[in-house]
Short mmCIF file of C-alpha atoms in Angstrom, two decimals:
data_model
loop_
_atom_site.label_atom_id
_atom_site.label_comp_id
_atom_site.label_asym_id
_atom_site.label_seq_id
_atom_site.Cartn_x
_atom_site.Cartn_y
_atom_site.Cartn_z
CA UNK A 1 0.00 0.00 0.00
CA UNK A 2 1.50 3.35 -0.98
CA UNK A 3 2.01 5.99 1.69
CA UNK A 4 -0.81 8.12 0.31
CA UNK A 5 -3.24 5.20 0.07
CA UNK A 6 -4.83 5.68 3.47
CA UNK A 7 -7.58 3.29 4.41
CA UNK A 8 -11.00 4.70 3.68
CA UNK A 9 -12.81 2.67 6.30
CA UNK A 10 -12.99 -0.82 7.61
CA UNK A 11 -14.14 -3.39 5.07
CA UNK A 12 -14.05 -6.04 7.78
CA UNK A 13 -15.05 -5.78 11.40
CA UNK A 14 -12.19 -4.62 13.65
CA UNK A 15 -12.27 -7.83 15.71
CA UNK A 16 -11.67 -9.82 12.53
CA UNK A 17 -8.44 -7.89 11.96
CA UNK A 18 -7.19 -8.97 15.38
CA UNK A 19 -8.66 -12.48 15.06
CA UNK A 20 -11.03 -11.78 17.92
CA UNK A 21 -8.34 -10.69 20.37
CA UNK A 22 -8.95 -7.60 22.45
CA UNK A 23 -5.85 -7.72 24.65
CA UNK A 24 -2.47 -6.76 23.21
CA UNK A 25 0.63 -8.90 23.76
CA UNK A 26 2.20 -5.89 25.49
CA UNK A 27 0.73 -2.70 26.86
CA UNK A 28 1.43 0.34 24.71
CA UNK A 29 0.62 3.87 25.84
CA UNK A 30 -1.55 5.97 23.55
CA UNK A 31 1.29 8.48 23.16
CA UNK A 32 4.01 5.85 22.58
CA UNK A 33 5.98 6.42 19.40
CA UNK A 34 6.26 3.66 16.78
CA UNK A 35 9.00 3.24 14.18
CA UNK A 36 9.50 0.57 11.53
CA UNK A 37 12.57 -1.59 12.11
CA UNK A 38 14.98 -2.91 9.50
CA UNK A 39 13.19 -6.26 9.75
CA UNK A 40 9.84 -4.51 9.22
CA UNK A 41 11.11 -2.74 6.11
CA UNK A 42 12.42 -6.00 4.68
CA UNK A 43 9.12 -7.79 5.37
CA UNK A 44 7.20 -4.92 3.78
CA UNK A 45 9.17 -5.09 0.52
CA UNK A 46 8.90 -8.86 0.08
CA UNK A 47 6.31 -9.73 -2.58
CA UNK A 48 3.51 -11.81 -1.13
CA UNK A 49 4.71 -11.25 2.42
CA UNK A 50 2.88 -12.98 5.24
CA UNK A 51 1.73 -9.73 6.80
CA UNK A 52 -1.70 -8.28 6.24
CA UNK A 53 -2.73 -4.99 4.75
CA UNK A 54 -2.86 -3.28 8.14
CA UNK A 55 0.69 -4.31 9.02
CA UNK A 56 1.96 -3.15 5.64
CA UNK A 57 0.26 0.21 6.07
CA UNK A 58 1.73 0.69 9.56
CA UNK A 59 5.20 -0.29 8.30
CA UNK A 60 4.96 2.27 5.51
CA UNK A 61 3.49 4.94 7.77
CA UNK A 62 6.20 4.56 10.41
CA UNK A 63 9.13 4.14 8.03
CA UNK A 64 11.46 7.06 8.64
CA UNK A 65 8.83 8.97 10.63
CA UNK A 66 7.82 8.29 14.21
CA UNK A 67 4.07 8.02 14.71
CA UNK A 68 2.18 7.77 17.98
CA UNK A 69 -0.23 4.92 18.55
CA UNK A 70 -3.06 7.48 18.53
CA UNK A 71 -1.95 8.81 15.12
CA UNK A 72 -1.80 5.30 13.69
CA UNK A 73 -5.31 4.50 14.91
CA UNK A 74 -6.67 7.78 13.54
CA UNK A 75 -5.03 7.40 10.13
CA UNK A 76 -6.25 3.82 9.83
CA UNK A 77 -9.73 4.77 11.03
CA UNK A 78 -9.62 1.92 13.54
CA UNK A 79 -10.53 1.85 17.22
CA UNK A 80 -7.51 2.49 19.44
CA UNK A 81 -7.73 -0.99 20.98
CA UNK A 82 -7.53 -2.65 17.57
CA UNK A 83 -4.53 -0.54 16.54
CA UNK A 84 -2.89 -1.35 19.89
CA UNK A 85 -3.26 -5.12 19.29
CA UNK A 86 -1.85 -4.86 15.75
CA UNK A 87 1.12 -2.70 16.79
CA UNK A 88 1.84 -4.94 19.81
CA UNK A 89 1.87 -8.00 17.52
CA UNK A 90 4.23 -6.21 15.15
CA UNK A 91 6.50 -5.20 18.04
CA UNK A 92 6.57 -8.80 19.32
CA UNK A 93 7.60 -9.92 15.81
CA UNK A 94 10.34 -7.27 15.64
CA UNK A 95 8.67 -5.38 12.79
CA UNK A 96 8.34 -2.11 14.71
CA UNK A 97 10.07 -0.51 17.66
CA UNK A 98 7.89 1.10 20.32
CA UNK A 99 9.26 4.00 22.34
CA UNK A 100 7.25 4.46 25.51
CA UNK A 101 7.09 7.92 27.04
CA UNK A 102 9.25 8.46 30.08
CA UNK A 103 7.35 8.84 33.29
CA UNK A 104 7.74 12.02 35.28
CA UNK A 105 8.83 12.00 38.89
CA UNK A 106 6.36 13.42 41.36
CA UNK A 107 8.52 16.53 41.75
CA UNK A 108 8.71 17.23 38.01
CA UNK A 109 6.05 19.12 36.11
CA UNK A 110 5.06 19.08 32.47
CA UNK A 111 6.22 22.24 30.71
CA UNK A 112 3.81 24.41 28.79
CA UNK A 113 5.91 23.94 25.65
CA UNK A 114 5.27 20.18 25.69
CA UNK A 115 1.55 20.69 26.29
CA UNK A 116 1.37 23.18 23.39
CA UNK A 117 3.09 20.69 21.07
CA UNK A 118 0.66 17.95 22.11
CA UNK A 119 -2.32 20.25 21.57
CA UNK A 120 -0.97 21.29 18.16
CA UNK A 121 -0.53 17.64 17.18
CA UNK A 122 -4.07 16.79 18.24
CA UNK A 123 -5.45 19.64 16.19
CA UNK A 124 -3.65 18.32 13.10
CA UNK A 125 -5.44 14.98 13.49
#
């Protein structure tokens, strides 16, 4: 699937995409950043690869550009839980790397610059 060929809506029910699973293999935060690995790029370029359309789209979307889990779900027009299961499967297979946000200590505060960047990113969605 080319980078510009964004899904136009689910042709199959979301639970069919995850084979009925609702729990991801690993917990991924909504703001976690996802990047395609070398293995993911190689799998994406193989003709007739074993990965489905959703995995190919995520590999292309996150190739060379970090995307949050929320952005992936929005671009794919899938519920967040479904996107989380797909990305977790891909991470377990080594096709994507997931960068979890660092947690803040109780004494640290979130700067207004970070909050403004988050708000700006949400508006772009």
